[in-house]
Amino acid sequence: MSRLITALAPVRICDCGGWSDTWFAGHGQVFSIAVSPYVEVQIAAVPAFAGGTRAVVHAENFDERFEPAAQAPWTAHPLIEATIAHVGVPDGTSLEITIHSEMPAGASTGTSAAVTVALLAALRHLRGMPIDPAALASEAHAVETGPLGLESGIQDQIGAAYGGVNFIEMGAYPDAVVSPVGLPAQTWWALDSRLLLVYLGRSHDSSDVHRTVIADLQSDRGSRGSHGALVRLRDAAFAARAAAEAGDLAALGTAMCENTAAQAALHPDLVGAAARAVIALAQSHGVWGWKVNGAGGDGGSLTLLTGPAAGAKRRLVAALHAAAAGWRVIPTRLSRGGVRVWEDTGSGPRLPDKCP
């Protein structure tokens, strides 16, 4: 019997307090917002036949098809392969796994974590295993940092699993308490309209950036979790939560700007030349806030909080696209929910009896 399972997971933006959710920070707080475009994972499961493949992955964004390795060393896409190996393919089953997202690779919006969360959710559904946001986020983080040895905070996986607007409190790495931030309805609508995600035209490797910052912190043995920039980042997360709950978007914009300044204080390369150029252009169009997403560095993306005038926002978008620097605005919508998974229960593809 064939089965078709689909899982969607959001990505995250505006992660005030990011960097404090890492092992070297020890403890931290993060305010983040989950948005579309979603990562989509679809698994077509059919009975296996002798000599057939165990699984085939179609990574649509890279126009690649490959058979995932059953164990390390991984070959084509290590994170995807390690995730499949972690859950396993049911005996007597062959899988066709398709992965797609409208988010560019390396956009610093937690896309790789969203892929892992969505893939885990789909595979666990296939095997009849429970799907709990807390367990799913923890499992996705363990896959990334365990067998692959990548540097990763905990917030990306939480954003993909939980969705919504969250305040994440990490008392001791990697354990965290996740609290939904209650937004007044008008604040939700305003943020949905006024947040802009600007891709800087090139990807970045957040794990490499993590290693650079860690090396600098380790050279100053007394700092680590008490480093002044980390304290400022935690404070920015608190300020962002308070502002969002109060519906004070001017204060939220201030928290975003303070967070970006704290990132630069943590390491100057975390706010690259392209990000600074976008911020300067955005300031000239009256934006209220800016936040370099994720780890920052050379490439990736920014979140901008525009003012209330819709015409000014449109003029800013036009100016960004006219800059001929590879910048582009990626349409987003706030995501109330986190990862979701369902199974097509139909007997097979068919045309409708008639079109409306």
Short mmCIF file of C-alpha atoms in Angstrom, two decimals:
data_model
loop_
_atom_site.label_atom_id
_atom_site.label_comp_id
_atom_site.label_asym_id
_atom_site.label_seq_id
_atom_site.Cartn_x
_atom_site.Cartn_y
_atom_site.Cartn_z
CA MET A 1 0.00 0.00 0.00
CA SER A 2 1.40 3.39 -1.00
CA ARG A 3 1.32 6.39 1.35
CA LEU A 4 1.86 10.12 0.79
CA ILE A 5 2.92 12.22 3.80
CA THR A 6 3.49 15.98 3.79
CA ALA A 7 5.17 18.11 6.46
CA LEU A 8 5.56 21.90 6.56
CA ALA A 9 7.79 23.86 8.95
CA PRO A 10 8.25 27.64 9.21
CA VAL A 11 11.55 29.48 9.38
CA ARG A 12 12.35 32.28 11.83
CA ILE A 13 13.33 35.95 11.62
CA CYS A 14 14.07 38.82 14.04
CA ASP A 15 15.84 36.56 16.54
CA CYS A 16 16.70 39.10 19.23
CA GLY A 17 19.02 37.48 21.76
CA GLY A 18 20.49 35.03 19.27
CA TRP A 19 24.03 33.88 20.19
CA SER A 20 22.96 33.61 23.84
CA ASP A 21 21.33 30.23 23.06
CA THR A 22 24.69 28.49 22.55
CA TRP A 23 26.83 26.15 24.63
CA PHE A 24 29.52 28.77 25.10
CA ALA A 25 27.02 31.39 26.32
CA GLY A 26 25.79 28.90 28.92
CA HIS A 27 22.40 30.54 29.40
CA GLY A 28 20.33 32.94 27.38
CA GLN A 29 17.07 34.38 26.13
CA VAL A 30 15.79 34.71 22.57
CA PHE A 31 12.76 36.47 21.11
CA SER A 32 11.93 35.18 17.64
CA ILE A 33 9.15 35.24 15.04
CA ALA A 34 8.23 32.25 12.87
CA VAL A 35 7.24 33.01 9.28
CA SER A 36 6.59 31.51 5.90
CA PRO A 37 7.82 30.60 3.32
CA TYR A 38 7.74 27.12 4.74
CA VAL A 39 10.05 24.21 4.20
CA GLU A 40 8.03 21.43 2.59
CA VAL A 41 8.93 17.75 2.90
CA GLN A 42 6.86 15.13 1.11
CA ILE A 43 7.42 11.40 1.45
CA ALA A 44 5.95 8.89 -0.99
CA ALA A 45 6.26 5.44 0.59
CA VAL A 46 5.72 2.30 -1.49
CA PRO A 47 6.41 -1.41 -0.90
CA ALA A 48 10.05 -2.23 -1.57
CA PHE A 49 11.05 -4.78 -4.15
CA ALA A 50 14.18 -6.92 -4.45
CA GLY A 51 17.11 -4.89 -5.70
CA GLY A 52 15.23 -1.60 -5.32
CA THR A 53 16.49 1.50 -3.58
CA ARG A 54 15.91 2.06 0.14
CA ALA A 55 15.32 5.78 -0.35
CA VAL A 56 15.79 8.50 -2.93
CA VAL A 57 15.91 12.20 -2.03
CA HIS A 58 14.96 14.92 -4.47
CA ALA A 59 16.43 18.21 -3.24
CA GLU A 60 14.41 20.48 -5.52
CA ASN A 61 16.21 23.72 -4.66
CA PHE A 62 19.52 22.21 -5.79
CA ASP A 63 17.98 20.19 -8.66
CA GLU A 64 19.62 17.08 -7.21
CA ARG A 65 18.48 13.49 -6.77
CA PHE A 66 20.54 11.12 -4.64
CA GLU A 67 20.40 7.97 -2.55
CA PRO A 68 21.16 8.92 1.07
CA ALA A 69 23.95 7.03 2.79
CA ALA A 70 22.70 4.71 5.53
CA GLN A 71 25.50 5.78 7.88
CA ALA A 72 28.50 8.10 8.06
CA PRO A 73 30.48 9.15 6.13
CA TRP A 74 27.67 11.13 4.54
CA THR A 75 27.93 12.10 0.90
CA ALA A 76 25.57 14.54 -0.83
CA HIS A 77 23.65 16.42 1.90
CA PRO A 78 24.88 15.33 5.35
CA LEU A 79 22.08 16.90 7.41
CA ILE A 80 19.37 15.24 5.34
CA GLU A 81 21.18 11.92 5.34
CA ALA A 82 21.87 11.98 9.08
CA THR A 83 18.21 12.78 9.79
CA ILE A 84 16.96 9.87 7.67
CA ALA A 85 19.47 7.53 9.33
CA HIS A 86 18.41 8.78 12.78
CA VAL A 87 14.77 7.75 12.32
CA GLY A 88 15.36 4.95 9.83
CA VAL A 89 13.41 3.62 6.87
CA PRO A 90 10.76 1.01 7.75
CA ASP A 91 11.54 -2.52 6.63
CA GLY A 92 9.91 -3.49 3.36
CA THR A 93 9.40 0.14 2.35
CA SER A 94 10.99 2.33 -0.31
CA LEU A 95 10.84 6.10 0.03
CA GLU A 96 10.82 8.98 -2.42
CA ILE A 97 11.55 12.11 -0.35
CA THR A 98 11.07 15.55 -1.90
CA ILE A 99 12.33 18.67 -0.11
CA HIS A 100 11.59 22.22 -1.21
CA SER A 101 11.61 25.77 0.13
CA GLU A 102 11.19 29.21 -1.39
CA MET A 103 13.82 30.46 1.08
CA PRO A 104 17.32 30.75 -0.43
CA ALA A 105 19.94 28.47 1.08
CA GLY A 106 22.13 30.20 3.64
CA ALA A 107 19.65 33.04 4.24
CA SER A 108 20.30 32.90 8.02
CA THR A 109 16.63 32.22 8.80
CA GLY A 110 17.09 28.74 10.29
CA THR A 111 16.15 26.97 7.06
CA SER A 112 18.39 23.95 7.67
CA ALA A 113 16.78 23.46 11.08
CA ALA A 114 13.33 23.72 9.48
CA VAL A 115 14.34 21.02 6.97
CA THR A 116 15.44 18.76 9.81
CA VAL A 117 12.28 19.38 11.85
CA ALA A 118 9.95 18.80 8.89
CA LEU A 119 11.84 15.70 7.78
CA LEU A 120 11.82 14.26 11.30
CA ALA A 121 8.09 14.94 11.62
CA ALA A 122 7.30 13.24 8.30
CA LEU A 123 9.48 10.21 9.05
CA ARG A 124 8.07 9.85 12.56
CA HIS A 125 4.52 10.02 11.18
CA LEU A 126 5.41 7.32 8.68
CA ARG A 127 6.60 5.07 11.49
CA GLY A 128 3.64 5.84 13.76
CA MET A 129 5.81 7.68 16.30
CA PRO A 130 4.58 10.65 18.38
CA ILE A 131 5.25 14.21 17.23
CA ASP A 132 5.73 16.64 20.11
CA PRO A 133 7.19 20.13 19.45
CA ALA A 134 9.58 20.07 22.43
CA ALA A 135 10.88 16.58 21.67
CA LEU A 136 11.07 17.33 17.94
CA ALA A 137 13.11 20.50 18.47
CA SER A 138 15.48 18.71 20.85
CA GLU A 139 15.89 15.77 18.49
CA ALA A 140 16.59 18.03 15.50
CA HIS A 141 19.23 19.93 17.47
CA ALA A 142 20.84 16.66 18.59
CA VAL A 143 21.08 15.42 14.98
CA GLU A 144 22.79 18.62 13.88
CA THR A 145 25.26 18.91 16.75
CA GLY A 146 25.81 15.19 17.46
CA PRO A 147 26.68 13.04 14.43
CA LEU A 148 27.49 16.07 12.27
CA GLY A 149 29.40 18.05 14.90
CA LEU A 150 28.02 21.39 13.71
CA GLU A 151 27.88 24.50 15.86
CA SER A 152 24.25 25.40 16.52
CA GLY A 153 22.20 27.25 19.08
CA ILE A 154 18.81 25.86 20.06
CA GLN A 155 16.47 28.58 18.80
CA ASP A 156 16.19 27.61 15.10
CA GLN A 157 14.81 24.17 15.81
CA ILE A 158 12.40 25.60 18.39
CA GLY A 159 11.08 28.18 15.93
CA ALA A 160 10.41 25.51 13.30
CA ALA A 161 8.75 23.11 15.75
CA TYR A 162 6.61 25.61 17.69
CA GLY A 163 5.92 28.43 15.23
CA GLY A 164 4.37 31.69 16.35
CA VAL A 165 6.15 34.44 18.29
CA ASN A 166 8.15 32.96 21.16
CA PHE A 167 10.34 33.88 24.08
CA ILE A 168 12.92 31.16 24.68
CA GLU A 169 14.65 30.95 28.06
CA MET A 170 17.69 28.68 28.18
CA GLY A 171 18.65 28.10 31.80
CA ALA A 172 21.45 25.70 30.94
CA TYR A 173 22.40 24.58 27.46
CA PRO A 174 20.57 22.93 25.71
CA ASP A 175 17.47 22.88 27.96
CA ALA A 176 14.91 25.62 27.42
CA VAL A 177 11.46 26.85 28.37
CA VAL A 178 9.41 28.13 25.44
CA SER A 179 6.71 30.72 26.14
CA PRO A 180 4.39 32.04 23.41
CA VAL A 181 4.38 35.83 23.29
CA GLY A 182 0.79 37.06 23.37
CA LEU A 183 0.38 39.82 20.81
CA PRO A 184 -2.62 42.13 20.63
CA ALA A 185 -4.49 41.40 17.38
CA GLN A 186 -3.61 44.81 15.96
CA THR A 187 0.08 44.20 16.71
CA TRP A 188 -0.02 40.87 14.88
CA TRP A 189 -1.61 42.50 11.83
CA ALA A 190 0.86 45.39 11.88
CA LEU A 191 3.89 43.11 12.13
CA ASP A 192 2.55 40.91 9.36
CA SER A 193 2.36 44.01 7.17
CA ARG A 194 5.45 45.93 8.25
CA LEU A 195 8.21 43.33 8.63
CA LEU A 196 10.47 42.96 5.60
CA LEU A 197 12.92 40.10 5.07
CA VAL A 198 15.81 41.27 2.90
CA TYR A 199 18.12 38.64 1.40
CA LEU A 200 21.62 40.04 0.88
CA GLY A 201 22.29 38.11 -2.32
CA ARG A 202 24.69 35.49 -1.01
CA SER A 203 24.60 32.64 1.49
CA HIS A 204 26.75 32.18 4.54
CA ASP A 205 27.94 29.26 6.67
CA SER A 206 26.73 29.94 10.21
CA SER A 207 28.87 27.14 11.64
CA ASP A 208 32.03 28.86 10.39
CA VAL A 209 30.88 32.13 11.95
CA HIS A 210 30.20 30.33 15.23
CA ARG A 211 33.74 28.94 15.28
CA THR A 212 35.24 32.40 14.73
CA VAL A 213 33.29 33.94 17.60
CA ILE A 214 34.00 30.99 19.92
CA ALA A 215 37.72 31.27 19.24
CA ASP A 216 37.66 34.96 20.14
CA LEU A 217 35.70 34.33 23.35
CA GLN A 218 38.03 31.51 24.35
CA SER A 219 41.01 33.82 23.95
CA ASP A 220 39.47 35.89 26.75
CA ARG A 221 38.88 33.09 29.25
CA GLY A 222 37.07 35.20 31.81
CA SER A 223 34.31 36.38 29.47
CA ARG A 224 32.35 33.50 27.93
CA GLY A 225 28.76 33.77 29.16
CA SER A 226 29.36 37.07 30.97
CA HIS A 227 30.80 38.82 27.92
CA GLY A 228 29.30 42.31 27.70
CA ALA A 229 27.87 41.74 24.23
CA LEU A 230 26.10 38.56 25.36
CA VAL A 231 24.54 40.50 28.25
CA ARG A 232 23.32 43.12 25.77
CA LEU A 233 21.87 40.41 23.53
CA ARG A 234 19.92 38.89 26.42
CA ASP A 235 18.66 42.34 27.38
CA ALA A 236 17.54 42.97 23.77
CA ALA A 237 15.46 39.77 23.87
CA PHE A 238 13.71 40.91 27.06
CA ALA A 239 13.10 44.36 25.57
CA ALA A 240 11.70 42.87 22.35
CA ARG A 241 9.28 40.64 24.25
CA ALA A 242 8.05 43.50 26.44
CA ALA A 243 7.58 45.76 23.42
CA ALA A 244 5.68 43.13 21.43
CA GLU A 245 3.38 42.29 24.34
CA ALA A 246 2.64 45.99 24.82
CA GLY A 247 2.05 46.54 21.11
CA ASP A 248 4.82 49.17 21.13
CA LEU A 249 6.42 48.73 17.71
CA ALA A 250 8.70 51.74 18.17
CA ALA A 251 10.22 50.03 21.21
CA LEU A 252 10.46 46.76 19.28
CA GLY A 253 12.38 48.56 16.55
CA THR A 254 14.75 49.99 19.16
CA ALA A 255 15.35 46.49 20.58
CA MET A 256 16.12 45.18 17.09
CA CYS A 257 18.67 47.95 16.50
CA GLU A 258 20.28 47.41 19.90
CA ASN A 259 20.55 43.69 19.18
CA THR A 260 22.35 44.36 15.90
CA ALA A 261 24.75 46.72 17.67
CA ALA A 262 25.42 44.02 20.27
CA GLN A 263 26.13 41.50 17.49
CA ALA A 264 28.74 43.86 16.08
CA ALA A 265 30.21 44.26 19.58
CA LEU A 266 30.45 40.48 19.88
CA HIS A 267 32.46 40.44 16.64
CA PRO A 268 32.60 43.21 14.01
CA ASP A 269 32.31 40.73 11.15
CA LEU A 270 28.84 39.67 12.31
CA VAL A 271 27.38 42.79 10.68
CA GLY A 272 28.91 42.72 7.22
CA ALA A 273 29.32 45.45 4.61
CA ALA A 274 26.19 44.44 2.69
CA ALA A 275 24.10 44.49 5.86
CA ARG A 276 25.39 47.95 6.75
CA ALA A 277 24.56 49.21 3.26
CA VAL A 278 20.99 47.89 3.48
CA ILE A 279 20.59 49.44 6.95
CA ALA A 280 21.77 52.82 5.61
CA LEU A 281 19.29 52.67 2.74
CA ALA A 282 16.51 51.56 5.08
CA GLN A 283 17.25 54.46 7.46
CA SER A 284 16.85 56.90 4.59
CA HIS A 285 13.34 55.48 4.09
CA GLY A 286 12.33 55.91 7.71
CA VAL A 287 12.39 52.33 9.01
CA TRP A 288 11.89 51.82 12.72
CA GLY A 289 14.21 48.86 13.27
CA TRP A 290 16.71 46.44 11.74
CA LYS A 291 18.05 43.10 12.84
CA VAL A 292 20.77 41.02 11.18
CA ASN A 293 19.24 37.57 11.19
CA GLY A 294 20.83 34.49 12.72
CA ALA A 295 24.56 34.33 13.22
CA GLY A 296 25.18 37.22 10.84
CA GLY A 297 28.41 37.56 8.91
CA ASP A 298 29.07 37.97 5.21
CA GLY A 299 25.75 37.32 3.47
CA GLY A 300 22.48 36.05 4.86
CA SER A 301 19.58 38.42 5.52
CA LEU A 302 18.09 41.20 7.65
CA THR A 303 14.69 41.83 9.16
CA LEU A 304 13.46 45.40 8.76
CA LEU A 305 10.56 46.94 10.67
CA THR A 306 9.09 49.65 8.48
CA GLY A 307 7.02 52.61 9.62
CA PRO A 308 3.23 52.66 9.37
CA ALA A 309 3.07 54.40 5.95
CA ALA A 310 2.49 51.66 3.36
CA GLY A 311 3.71 53.88 0.52
CA ALA A 312 7.08 54.38 2.21
CA LYS A 313 7.45 50.61 2.54
CA ARG A 314 6.78 50.13 -1.17
CA ARG A 315 9.32 52.81 -2.06
CA LEU A 316 11.90 51.08 0.13
CA VAL A 317 11.25 47.73 -1.56
CA ALA A 318 11.67 49.37 -4.97
CA ALA A 319 14.93 51.01 -3.85
CA LEU A 320 16.30 47.72 -2.53
CA HIS A 321 15.57 45.92 -5.78
CA ALA A 322 16.95 48.82 -7.85
CA ALA A 323 20.26 48.80 -5.99
CA ALA A 324 21.67 46.13 -8.34
CA ALA A 325 23.51 44.55 -5.41
CA GLY A 326 21.67 41.24 -5.48
CA TRP A 327 19.39 42.29 -2.63
CA ARG A 328 15.79 41.14 -2.74
CA VAL A 329 12.80 41.18 -0.47
CA ILE A 330 11.41 37.71 0.28
CA PRO A 331 7.65 37.80 0.92
CA THR A 332 6.79 36.49 4.38
CA ARG A 333 3.72 35.97 6.54
CA LEU A 334 3.71 35.38 10.27
CA SER A 335 3.10 31.72 11.06
CA ARG A 336 0.77 31.03 13.99
CA GLY A 337 1.62 27.32 13.99
CA GLY A 338 4.79 25.30 13.94
CA VAL A 339 5.52 22.10 12.04
CA ARG A 340 2.44 20.35 10.72
CA VAL A 341 2.19 16.92 9.13
CA TRP A 342 -0.64 15.11 7.40
CA GLU A 343 -1.25 12.13 5.16
CA ASP A 344 -3.19 12.06 1.92
CA THR A 345 -5.91 9.49 2.52
CA GLY A 346 -7.16 9.35 -1.06
CA SER A 347 -6.82 6.18 -3.11
CA GLY A 348 -4.75 7.87 -5.76
CA PRO A 349 -4.54 10.89 -8.07
CA ARG A 350 -7.66 11.70 -10.05
CA LEU A 351 -9.22 14.67 -11.77
CA PRO A 352 -12.26 16.29 -10.17
CA ASP A 353 -15.62 15.42 -11.70
CA LYS A 354 -15.97 19.02 -12.76
CA CYS A 355 -14.27 22.32 -12.14
CA PRO A 356 -16.23 25.00 -10.30
#
